Amino acid sequence: MRRIISVLLENEPGALSRVVGLFSQRNYNIETLTVAPTEDETLSRLTVTTTGSDKVIEQITKQLNKLIEVVKLVDLTEGAHIERELMLVKLKATGSQRAEIKRTVDIFRGQIVDVTSSVYTVQLAGDSEKLDGFIQAVGTSGVLEVVRSGVSGIARGEKVLSL
Amino acid sequence: MELLSGADMLIRSLQDEGIEYIYGYPGGAALHIYDALFRQDKVKHILVRHEQAAVHMADGYARATGKPGTVLVTSGPGATNTITGIATAFMDSIPMVVLCGQVASTLIGEDAFQETDMIGVSRPVVKHNLSVRHPDEIPEVIRKAYYIASTGRPGPVVVDIPKDMTTPNERYEYAYPKKVKLRSYNPAIRGHAGQIKKAVDMLMAARRPVIYAGGGVILGKASGQLTELTRMLGFPITNTLMGIGCYPASDKQHLGWLGMHGTYEANMVMHHSDLILAIGARFDDRVTNATEKFCPGARIIHIDIDPASISKTIDADVPIVGPVDAVLKEMLSLVKESKDKPDAEALAAWWKQIEEWRAFHGMRYETSPDVIKPQEVIEMLCKLTNGEAFVTSDVGQHQMFAAQYYKFDKPNRWINSGGLGTMGFGLPAAMGVKLTHPEDEVLCITGEGSIQMNIQELSTCKQYDLPVKIINLNNQALGMVKQWQDMNYESRHSQSYMESLPDFIKLAESYGHVGVKIERKEDLESKLREVLAMKDKLVFVDIYVDRFEHVYPMQVARGSMKDMWLSKTERV
Ligand SMILES: Cc1ncc(C[n+]2csc(CCOP(=O)(O)OP(=O)(O)O)c2C)c(N)n1
Ligand SMILES: [Mg+2]
């Protein structure tokens, strides 16, 4: 099953490489990984999406917790949560394609953030499925370049992951 | 406050940490530190002949004393030479701190002379590693390193020290922190009371229970509690290769050790049990054999300080995370208070069955009128040292024979690389033990393959007068490899013969030690007595043993625990 694990990490050099190293060393999957400092500058927030059986996921969370620099973590998929990913796409856009793309972007609630005579650059946020859906809708043949941020997530309601 | 240079702070921190010995080897990036070492005499430095040996020495010291060992090396090759030793300690959860020089921080990343990213290289084989980023951090970094290395599930910690952190003329205020607090590291200090209660109820209800104890009992200094609990319950007990000595081997409740080369009775009892109380053990593949066939009728209580060890390979029914000594103490008091007692009748029937397995006796070997059997040598050594020696070993058949035929009644005396299986571990580990146990007999049981992986340390032994006894079970082959080739590759002995062996006697003598060769069976006892009588000499005993011997019992690959070869021809 796909899981979203959210980690508070000491904001120190080398901490990230320990997390990444753990995944490769123990043969766990990383599908996406995002990391950035938080409002508390001593902490980074890292979100990793991974897949595995319940047993593997249990080991992943235990092994992550063992890393000295991991302060706290939560498996967001255990409860209600919001997940978002940002995508920037460059699309071939000439002639009648231009109007068609514009319509699709609107349906997906994206924005065209840059324009040339032959290219649209589109920005889109949502869960990963929505981003996949957009690419499918515009058709891969017109896609020149895709950049995805990887998943960020947060629990719904009053639950917070903090010190 | 006192003003000290980084190098002096480092050495002062070691003093304040109570470190008596460090093992190491100097080089450019560590020279300021070596100079600071020279100007004091509290911390004693042992100069090895290869950095790997320094780590194994620190490791042997740690295993024998329960205290963290300390290593000091230079950057680049000095640091990378420690990796095998660090990985060895990591796999067996041995506390140690490895201090590595590094090129100056201003040069890092420029492929400077003797620059290696030691933080990166060591990362997968350490509990943690730390770099010094400013000289005034040194006391805190050192305090943290020892704290992390020796608490929770212990392990090696590497400290990377760029040369400019130790510059002699730059001085800073020195104070050694009394305590460290890490918000992200809080090892459990006691087990969950409800889980412990549940476990005790299960123990009382069991009909075919067994206690399975591991190296964690020794690391957690819980042999006393384990022994008391086992006797109070009257249950059979087995332990892992790493747990040897955690419960007296000569006691009647003890079944010997379990797993790949464990005893017939230990493996049979495990397989047929209905309850396994696992304590500080990690159900590794050399114990469980095929996990899907593991002990089909058993429920499992698993006590361990490391939550990640629980339900990693075999699912636990009752997990208990906590230090083994604290958890066992709580269990003991619950057992004492409990109105229920284990079912005496069921237990008697279980013991009757166990005695039958014991009588069948899987631990046997055929003696020969003229050839010396390796097992005989170990039995003789055990007799001549009253089972009280510290025994280190290398890796191979000799290691298994030593573990099987030397009977350890005390913890911390059997010292081997169980997890990584590092050939070359035995001699330096023995040196680390002997240094701090000069009055005790220290034997290094080795093979002609393994001993050559760190034989240069004979020179260190001379310099520091370390009269260990090296028992070389010379079968003129990489015996364990050869055994597998006999069993799985139709005896095609690919690269498992050691041709052109040195004359070990002359070799020992050239280093200034004594060499004794034993080739005839009738000389075995008398010569070993002579060897052991040479109290203040390092003696290299080269014993020519049966070249064709195999280690048995041996679990059948991919079978259950009870599937074993008992000799070259008998399979159960
Ligand atoms: C550093 C290292 N390299 C290779 C091995 C694989 N290995 C395991 S046992 C063994 C043979 C050891 O030979 P020897 O020391 O003579 O012991 P024997 O089995 O003959 O008693 C080898 C090569 C190992 N364990 N460690
Ligand atoms: Mg050999």
Tab-separated table of N, CA, C and O in Angstrom, chain B residues 307-361:
chain	number	residue	atom	x	y	z
B	307	PRO	N	13.077	-1.288	19.373
B	307	PRO	CA	11.777	-1.671	18.819
B	307	PRO	C	11.888	-2.251	17.408
B	307	PRO	O	11.087	-3.096	17.022
B	308	ALA	N	12.901	-1.801	16.655
B	308	ALA	CA	13.042	-2.281	15.278
B	308	ALA	C	13.477	-3.745	15.210
B	308	ALA	O	13.368	-4.381	14.171
B	309	SER	N	13.974	-4.285	16.326
B	309	SER	CA	14.333	-5.708	16.342
B	309	SER	C	13.107	-6.584	16.550
B	309	SER	O	13.167	-7.792	16.334
B	310	ILE	N	12.034	-5.982	17.009
B	310	ILE	CA	10.831	-6.761	17.311
B	310	ILE	C	9.945	-6.854	16.069
B	310	ILE	O	9.700	-5.857	15.403
B	311	SER	N	9.514	-8.076	15.779
B	311	SER	CA	8.685	-8.347	14.588
B	311	SER	C	9.364	-7.934	13.283
B	311	SER	O	8.704	-7.600	12.315
B	312	LYS	N	10.694	-7.965	13.260
B	312	LYS	CA	11.415	-7.672	12.014
B	312	LYS	C	11.378	-8.886	11.100
B	312	LYS	O	10.981	-8.795	9.953
B	313	THR	N	11.773	-10.043	11.646
B	313	THR	CA	11.718	-11.259	10.822
B	313	THR	C	10.596	-12.183	11.287
B	313	THR	O	9.910	-12.776	10.470
B	314	ILE	N	10.419	-12.315	12.595
B	314	ILE	CA	9.376	-13.188	13.148
B	314	ILE	C	8.447	-12.314	13.989
B	314	ILE	O	8.915	-11.556	14.846
B	315	ASP	N	7.147	-12.417	13.739
B	315	ASP	CA	6.202	-11.571	14.471
B	315	ASP	C	6.105	-11.972	15.941
B	315	ASP	O	6.007	-13.146	16.258
B	316	ALA	N	6.109	-10.961	16.804
B	316	ALA	CA	5.955	-11.218	18.237
B	316	ALA	C	4.485	-11.097	18.617
B	316	ALA	O	3.773	-10.242	18.102
B	317	ASP	N	4.022	-11.974	19.530
B	317	ASP	CA	2.653	-11.846	20.037
B	317	ASP	C	2.603	-10.801	21.137
B	317	ASP	O	1.654	-10.047	21.240
B	318	VAL	N	3.630	-10.799	21.980
B	318	VAL	CA	3.706	-9.783	23.029
B	318	VAL	C	5.064	-9.081	22.950
B	318	VAL	O	6.066	-9.595	23.437
B	319	PRO	N	5.112	-7.921	22.298
B	319	PRO	CA	6.365	-7.163	22.255
B	319	PRO	C	6.563	-6.367	23.535
B	319	PRO	O	5.595	-5.800	24.059
B	320	ILE	N	7.770	-6.356	24.031
B	320	ILE	CA	8.081	-5.516	25.197
B	320	ILE	C	9.359	-4.741	24.882
B	320	ILE	O	10.436	-5.325	24.776
B	321	VAL	N	9.225	-3.434	24.728
B	321	VAL	CA	10.393	-2.607	24.432
B	321	VAL	C	10.939	-2.062	25.741
B	321	VAL	O	10.228	-1.395	26.487
B	322	GLY	N	12.193	-2.364	26.022
B	322	GLY	CA	12.786	-1.828	27.245
B	322	GLY	C	14.118	-2.477	27.527
B	322	GLY	O	14.486	-3.459	26.871
B	323	PRO	N	14.867	-1.917	28.487
B	323	PRO	CA	16.148	-2.520	28.843
B	323	PRO	C	15.892	-3.888	29.485
B	323	PRO	O	15.017	-4.012	30.352
B	324	VAL	N	16.649	-4.897	29.087
B	324	VAL	CA	16.364	-6.254	29.558
B	324	VAL	C	16.456	-6.373	31.074
B	324	VAL	O	15.644	-7.073	31.689
B	325	ASP	N	17.413	-5.682	31.684
B	325	ASP	CA	17.538	-5.851	33.141
B	325	ASP	C	16.295	-5.326	33.863
B	325	ASP	O	15.743	-6.000	34.735
B	326	ALA	N	15.827	-4.153	33.456
B	326	ALA	CA	14.650	-3.573	34.113
B	326	ALA	C	13.411	-4.436	33.874
B	326	ALA	O	12.625	-4.690	34.800
B	327	VAL	N	13.243	-4.916	32.646
B	327	VAL	CA	12.060	-5.714	32.333
B	327	VAL	C	12.099	-7.040	33.097
B	327	VAL	O	11.098	-7.468	33.685
B	328	LEU	N	13.271	-7.679	33.110
B	328	LEU	CA	13.368	-8.968	33.812
B	328	LEU	C	13.137	-8.790	35.306
B	328	LEU	O	12.534	-9.643	35.958
B	329	LYS	N	13.600	-7.680	35.840
B	329	LYS	CA	13.395	-7.419	37.262
B	329	LYS	C	11.901	-7.317	37.574
B	329	LYS	O	11.415	-7.900	38.553
B	330	GLU	N	11.202	-6.633	36.706
B	330	GLU	CA	9.757	-6.505	36.915
B	330	GLU	C	9.057	-7.845	36.761
B	330	GLU	O	8.152	-8.177	37.527
B	331	MET	N	9.514	-8.618	35.777
B	331	MET	CA	8.938	-9.953	35.576
B	331	MET	C	9.152	-10.811	36.809
B	331	MET	O	8.241	-11.498	37.274
B	332	LEU	N	10.381	-10.734	37.329
B	332	LEU	CA	10.713	-11.534	38.511
B	332	LEU	C	9.780	-11.225	39.673
B	332	LEU	O	9.254	-12.140	40.320
B	333	SER	N	9.528	-9.946	39.904
B	333	SER	CA	8.688	-9.640	41.054
B	333	SER	C	7.244	-10.079	40.804
B	333	SER	O	6.577	-10.558	41.718
B	334	LEU	N	6.797	-9.994	39.555
B	334	LEU	CA	5.444	-10.483	39.252
B	334	LEU	C	5.352	-11.997	39.415
B	334	LEU	O	4.359	-12.515	39.926
B	335	VAL	N	6.395	-12.692	38.977
B	335	VAL	CA	6.388	-14.155	39.108
B	335	VAL	C	6.373	-14.542	40.582
B	335	VAL	O	5.646	-15.445	41.002
B	336	LYS	N	7.159	-13.824	41.380
B	336	LYS	CA	7.201	-14.122	42.818
B	336	LYS	C	5.841	-13.907	43.478
B	336	LYS	O	5.410	-14.697	44.300
B	337	GLU	N	5.186	-12.812	43.087
B	337	GLU	CA	3.891	-12.495	43.704
B	337	GLU	C	2.766	-13.381	43.197
B	337	GLU	O	1.752	-13.534	43.864
B	338	SER	N	2.948	-13.914	42.005
B	338	SER	CA	1.836	-14.576	41.322
B	338	SER	C	1.287	-15.759	42.113
B	338	SER	O	2.039	-16.574	42.644
B	339	LYS	N	-0.038	-15.844	42.142
B	339	LYS	CA	-0.668	-16.997	42.792
B	339	LYS	C	-0.566	-18.213	41.884
B	339	LYS	O	-0.448	-19.330	42.340
B	340	ASP	N	-0.631	-17.958	40.571
B	340	ASP	CA	-0.480	-19.074	39.632
B	340	ASP	C	0.967	-19.530	39.614
B	340	ASP	O	1.881	-18.741	39.806
B	341	LYS	N	1.120	-20.807	39.371
B	341	LYS	CA	2.471	-21.345	39.177
B	341	LYS	C	2.453	-22.063	37.822
B	341	LYS	O	1.397	-22.501	37.369
B	342	PRO	N	3.627	-22.218	37.199
B	342	PRO	CA	3.620	-23.002	35.956
B	342	PRO	C	3.072	-24.401	36.239
B	342	PRO	O	3.283	-24.948	37.320
B	343	ASP	N	2.359	-24.955	35.295
B	343	ASP	CA	1.743	-26.270	35.423
B	343	ASP	C	2.833	-27.342	35.588
B	343	ASP	O	3.535	-27.686	34.642
B	344	ALA	N	2.945	-27.852	36.829
B	344	ALA	CA	4.051	-28.755	37.154
B	344	ALA	C	4.007	-30.030	36.312
B	344	ALA	O	5.043	-30.527	35.859
B	345	GLU	N	2.807	-30.510	36.098
B	345	GLU	CA	2.674	-31.762	35.354
B	345	GLU	C	3.102	-31.592	33.895
B	345	GLU	O	3.857	-32.411	33.358
B	346	ALA	N	2.610	-30.513	33.296
B	346	ALA	CA	2.971	-30.242	31.899
B	346	ALA	C	4.479	-30.045	31.771
B	346	ALA	O	5.113	-30.556	30.850
B	347	LEU	N	5.026	-29.329	32.729
B	347	LEU	CA	6.460	-29.050	32.687
B	347	LEU	C	7.279	-30.336	32.849
B	347	LEU	O	8.289	-30.542	32.171
B	348	ALA	N	6.802	-31.222	33.726
B	348	ALA	CA	7.503	-32.494	33.929
B	348	ALA	C	7.486	-33.320	32.639
B	348	ALA	O	8.494	-33.922	32.250
B	349	ALA	N	6.339	-33.319	31.968
B	349	ALA	CA	6.241	-34.076	30.709
B	349	ALA	C	7.179	-33.470	29.658
B	349	ALA	O	7.833	-34.182	28.893
B	350	TRP	N	7.234	-32.153	29.642
B	350	TRP	CA	8.106	-31.431	28.708
B	350	TRP	C	9.564	-31.777	28.979
B	350	TRP	O	10.322	-32.110	28.079
B	351	TRP	N	9.958	-31.778	30.251
B	351	TRP	CA	11.342	-32.118	30.603
B	351	TRP	C	11.668	-33.566	30.255
B	351	TRP	O	12.790	-33.889	29.863
B	352	LYS	N	10.663	-34.432	30.394
B	352	LYS	CA	10.895	-35.837	30.060
B	352	LYS	C	11.245	-35.948	28.569
B	352	LYS	O	12.199	-36.614	28.184
B	353	GLN	N	10.452	-35.247	27.763
B	353	GLN	CA	10.718	-35.217	26.324
B	353	GLN	C	12.104	-34.629	26.034
B	353	GLN	O	12.863	-35.150	25.225
B	354	ILE	N	12.432	-33.562	26.735
B	354	ILE	CA	13.730	-32.912	26.518
B	354	ILE	C	14.876	-33.863	26.867
B	354	ILE	O	15.873	-33.954	26.143
B	355	GLU	N	14.702	-34.599	27.970
B	355	GLU	CA	15.752	-35.550	28.359
B	355	GLU	C	15.950	-36.622	27.291
B	355	GLU	O	17.070	-37.076	27.059
B	356	GLU	N	14.869	-37.002	26.640
B	356	GLU	CA	15.005	-37.992	25.554
B	356	GLU	C	15.822	-37.410	24.400
B	356	GLU	O	16.694	-38.076	23.846
B	357	TRP	N	15.527	-36.173	24.069
B	357	TRP	CA	16.311	-35.525	23.003
B	357	TRP	C	17.776	-35.412	23.419
B	357	TRP	O	18.682	-35.632	22.631
B	358	ARG	N	17.968	-35.081	24.674
B	358	ARG	CA	19.343	-34.949	25.168
B	358	ARG	C	20.095	-36.269	25.087
B	358	ARG	O	21.261	-36.309	24.707
B	359	ALA	N	19.375	-37.345	25.459
B	359	ALA	CA	20.005	-38.668	25.479
B	359	ALA	C	20.411	-39.072	24.061
B	359	ALA	O	21.395	-39.770	23.848
B	360	PHE	N	19.653	-38.590	23.090
B	360	PHE	CA	19.962	-38.894	21.701
B	360	PHE	C	21.303	-38.262	21.304
B	360	PHE	O	22.035	-38.788	20.479
B	361	HIS	N	21.605	-37.125	21.929
B	361	HIS	CA	22.925	-36.507	21.849
B	361	HIS	C	23.413	-36.180	20.444
B	361	HIS	O	24.075	-36.967	19.783
